[in-house]
Amino acid sequence: MLILSFIFFYTFSASVLFLHGIGLERLSMNARSAHVILPFLFKSGILITGAASISWLLSVYLLDPFGLSVLTPLVSLIITYLGERGVNRLLAGKAESRLMQERVFTGGTVLFALYHAFSYGELLIIIISALLSMGLWSFILCAIKRRVDESFASAYWKNAPLLLISMGCIALALYAWDAVRIFPRL
């Protein structure tokens, strides 16, 4: 039950996407077509899990004992980049270049998981939650995008503005309750 509450917390309450802003660009790209969501999640899941696992091992058994934990972000980003090259060669058969938005999501998720996890199990839960959050919100925004395309809105509003407004409304729905304590009770 604790694992489910942890996944729920990092998927909704402290979402890597909306609260920390990691991967919002890729989320807006995923919202344009439902055909790219699952392959993206599969590739990113392999890459993030592998890079975070290797970075965790190096950090715990090599960098931390020698007092070099300051190098953890650099080491993890290098491992993520090299892992990205390897995954692309493995899955596509060539070294295709990934978009910068994908690199920000994968690298940011690896760094986020490394610095928020106290154990390897928590690291994996944070990664699963980040991927679950990306998949869930991508499908929701894709449905919103389809609905906007079918509406009678002008061509100017059909592209990015309504999608960005939808993303803002989702973020408000998730986090507006947190700002309620700012206002005094009447």
CSV table of C-alpha atoms in Angstrom, one decimal:
chain,number,residue,atom,x,y,z
A,1,MET,CA,0.0,0.0,0.0
A,2,LEU,CA,2.9,2.3,0.7
A,3,ILE,CA,4.2,1.8,-2.8
A,4,LEU,CA,0.8,2.7,-4.3
A,5,SER,CA,0.7,5.9,-2.2
A,6,PHE,CA,4.3,6.7,-3.3
A,7,ILE,CA,3.4,6.2,-7.0
A,8,PHE,CA,0.2,8.3,-6.5
A,9,PHE,CA,2.2,11.1,-4.8
A,10,TYR,CA,4.8,11.3,-7.6
A,11,THR,CA,2.3,11.0,-10.4
A,12,PHE,CA,-0.2,13.6,-9.2
A,13,SER,CA,0.7,15.5,-6.0
A,14,ALA,CA,4.4,16.1,-6.7
A,15,SER,CA,4.3,15.3,-10.5
A,16,VAL,CA,7.7,15.6,-12.2
A,17,LEU,CA,5.9,17.2,-15.1
A,18,PHE,CA,3.6,19.8,-13.6
A,19,LEU,CA,5.2,20.6,-10.3
A,20,HIS,CA,8.8,20.4,-11.3
A,21,GLY,CA,8.4,21.2,-15.0
A,22,ILE,CA,10.6,18.4,-16.3
A,23,GLY,CA,9.3,17.2,-19.7
A,24,LEU,CA,6.6,19.8,-20.3
A,25,GLU,CA,8.0,20.4,-23.8
A,26,ARG,CA,7.8,16.7,-24.6
A,27,LEU,CA,4.3,16.5,-23.1
A,28,SER,CA,3.1,19.2,-25.5
A,29,MET,CA,4.7,17.2,-28.4
A,30,ASN,CA,3.1,14.0,-27.3
A,31,ALA,CA,-0.3,15.7,-27.2
A,32,ARG,CA,-0.2,16.1,-31.0
A,33,SER,CA,-0.5,12.4,-31.8
A,34,ALA,CA,-1.4,9.3,-29.9
A,35,HIS,CA,0.9,7.1,-32.0
A,36,VAL,CA,4.1,8.5,-30.5
A,37,ILE,CA,3.3,8.1,-26.9
A,38,LEU,CA,3.8,4.4,-26.3
A,39,PRO,CA,7.1,4.1,-28.3
A,40,PHE,CA,8.4,7.2,-26.5
A,41,LEU,CA,7.5,5.8,-23.1
A,42,PHE,CA,9.1,2.4,-24.0
A,43,LYS,CA,12.4,4.0,-25.2
A,44,SER,CA,12.5,6.5,-22.3
A,45,GLY,CA,11.7,3.8,-19.8
A,46,ILE,CA,14.6,1.7,-20.9
A,47,LEU,CA,17.0,4.6,-21.0
A,48,ILE,CA,15.9,6.2,-17.7
A,49,THR,CA,15.9,3.0,-15.8
A,50,GLY,CA,19.3,1.9,-17.0
A,51,ALA,CA,21.0,5.3,-16.6
A,52,ALA,CA,19.5,5.9,-13.2
A,53,SER,CA,20.5,2.4,-12.0
A,54,ILE,CA,24.1,2.8,-13.2
A,55,SER,CA,24.3,6.3,-11.8
A,56,TRP,CA,22.9,5.1,-8.5
A,57,LEU,CA,25.5,2.3,-8.2
A,58,LEU,CA,28.3,4.7,-9.1
A,59,SER,CA,27.1,7.3,-6.7
A,60,VAL,CA,26.6,5.0,-3.7
A,61,TYR,CA,29.6,2.8,-4.2
A,62,LEU,CA,32.2,5.0,-5.8
A,63,LEU,CA,31.4,8.8,-5.6
A,64,ASP,CA,30.0,9.0,-2.1
A,65,PRO,CA,32.6,7.0,-0.2
A,66,PHE,CA,35.4,9.2,-1.7
A,67,GLY,CA,33.5,12.4,-1.0
A,68,LEU,CA,32.9,13.2,-4.7
A,69,SER,CA,29.1,13.3,-4.6
A,70,VAL,CA,29.3,16.7,-6.2
A,71,LEU,CA,30.1,14.9,-9.5
A,72,THR,CA,26.9,12.9,-9.4
A,73,PRO,CA,24.9,15.2,-11.8
A,74,LEU,CA,27.8,15.3,-14.3
A,75,VAL,CA,28.3,11.5,-14.2
A,76,SER,CA,24.6,10.8,-14.4
A,77,LEU,CA,24.1,13.1,-17.5
A,78,ILE,CA,27.1,11.5,-19.2
A,79,ILE,CA,25.7,8.0,-18.5
A,80,THR,CA,22.3,9.2,-19.8
A,81,TYR,CA,23.8,10.5,-23.0
A,82,LEU,CA,25.8,7.4,-23.6
A,83,GLY,CA,22.8,5.2,-22.8
A,84,GLU,CA,20.7,7.2,-25.2
A,85,ARG,CA,23.2,6.5,-28.0
A,86,GLY,CA,23.2,2.8,-27.1
A,87,VAL,CA,19.4,2.5,-26.9
A,88,ASN,CA,19.1,4.2,-30.2
A,89,ARG,CA,21.6,1.9,-31.8
A,90,LEU,CA,19.9,-1.1,-30.2
A,91,LEU,CA,16.3,-0.2,-31.1
A,92,ALA,CA,16.7,1.6,-34.4
A,93,GLY,CA,19.9,0.0,-35.7
A,94,LYS,CA,21.5,3.4,-36.2
A,95,ALA,CA,22.6,6.4,-34.1
A,96,GLU,CA,19.5,8.6,-34.7
A,97,SER,CA,19.5,11.8,-32.9
A,98,ARG,CA,16.8,12.4,-30.3
A,99,LEU,CA,15.2,15.7,-29.8
A,100,MET,CA,16.4,18.1,-27.1
A,101,GLN,CA,12.9,17.8,-25.5
A,102,GLU,CA,13.4,14.1,-25.0
A,103,ARG,CA,16.9,14.7,-23.6
A,104,VAL,CA,15.5,17.2,-21.0
A,105,PHE,CA,12.9,14.7,-19.9
A,106,THR,CA,15.2,11.7,-19.6
A,107,GLY,CA,18.1,13.6,-18.1
A,108,GLY,CA,15.9,15.6,-15.8
A,109,THR,CA,14.0,12.5,-14.6
A,110,VAL,CA,17.3,10.7,-13.9
A,111,LEU,CA,18.6,13.6,-11.8
A,112,PHE,CA,15.3,14.1,-10.0
A,113,ALA,CA,15.1,10.4,-9.1
A,114,LEU,CA,18.7,10.3,-7.9
A,115,TYR,CA,18.3,13.3,-5.6
A,116,HIS,CA,14.8,12.4,-4.2
A,117,ALA,CA,15.3,8.6,-3.6
A,118,PHE,CA,16.7,7.2,-0.4
A,119,SER,CA,16.9,3.7,-1.6
A,120,TYR,CA,17.0,1.9,-5.0
A,121,GLY,CA,13.4,0.8,-4.6
A,122,GLU,CA,12.3,4.5,-4.2
A,123,LEU,CA,14.4,5.3,-7.3
A,124,LEU,CA,12.5,2.8,-9.4
A,125,ILE,CA,9.2,4.0,-8.0
A,126,ILE,CA,10.0,7.6,-8.9
A,127,ILE,CA,10.9,6.5,-12.4
A,128,ILE,CA,7.7,4.5,-12.8
A,129,SER,CA,5.7,7.4,-11.5
A,130,ALA,CA,7.4,9.9,-14.0
A,131,LEU,CA,6.7,7.6,-16.9
A,132,LEU,CA,3.1,6.9,-15.7
A,133,SER,CA,2.6,10.7,-15.3
A,134,MET,CA,3.9,11.3,-18.8
A,135,GLY,CA,1.7,8.6,-20.3
A,136,LEU,CA,-1.4,9.6,-18.5
A,137,TRP,CA,-1.2,13.3,-19.2
A,138,SER,CA,-0.1,12.7,-22.8
A,139,PHE,CA,-3.3,10.7,-23.5
A,140,ILE,CA,-5.4,13.3,-21.7
A,141,LEU,CA,-3.9,16.2,-23.6
A,142,CYS,CA,-4.1,14.2,-26.9
A,143,ALA,CA,-7.9,13.8,-26.3
A,144,ILE,CA,-8.2,17.6,-25.5
A,145,LYS,CA,-6.2,18.3,-28.7
A,146,ARG,CA,-8.6,16.1,-30.8
A,147,ARG,CA,-11.6,17.8,-29.2
A,148,VAL,CA,-10.1,21.3,-30.0
A,149,ASP,CA,-9.4,20.2,-33.6
A,150,GLU,CA,-13.1,19.2,-34.0
A,151,SER,CA,-14.4,22.4,-32.5
A,152,PHE,CA,-15.3,25.6,-34.4
A,153,ALA,CA,-12.3,27.5,-32.9
A,154,SER,CA,-10.2,29.7,-35.3
A,155,ALA,CA,-7.1,28.2,-36.8
A,156,TYR,CA,-5.0,30.5,-34.6
A,157,TRP,CA,-6.4,29.0,-31.4
A,158,LYS,CA,-6.3,25.4,-32.6
A,159,ASN,CA,-2.6,25.1,-32.5
A,160,ALA,CA,-0.7,25.8,-29.3
A,161,PRO,CA,-2.7,28.3,-27.3
A,162,LEU,CA,-5.5,26.0,-26.3
A,163,LEU,CA,-3.1,23.2,-25.6
A,164,LEU,CA,-1.1,25.5,-23.3
A,165,ILE,CA,-4.2,26.8,-21.6
A,166,SER,CA,-5.3,23.2,-21.1
A,167,MET,CA,-2.0,22.3,-19.5
A,168,GLY,CA,-2.3,25.4,-17.2
A,169,CYS,CA,-5.8,24.3,-16.2
A,170,ILE,CA,-4.6,20.8,-15.3
A,171,ALA,CA,-1.8,22.3,-13.2
A,172,LEU,CA,-4.3,24.6,-11.5
A,173,ALA,CA,-6.6,21.7,-10.8
A,174,LEU,CA,-3.8,19.7,-9.2
A,175,TYR,CA,-2.1,22.4,-7.2
A,176,ALA,CA,-4.6,25.2,-6.5
A,177,TRP,CA,-5.5,23.7,-3.2
A,178,ASP,CA,-1.9,24.3,-2.1
A,179,ALA,CA,-2.4,28.1,-2.4
A,180,VAL,CA,-5.6,28.1,-0.3
A,181,ARG,CA,-3.6,28.4,2.9
A,182,ILE,CA,-2.2,31.8,1.7
A,183,PHE,CA,-5.6,33.5,2.0
A,184,PRO,CA,-6.8,34.2,5.5
A,185,ARG,CA,-10.1,32.7,6.6
A,186,LEU,CA,-13.0,35.1,6.6
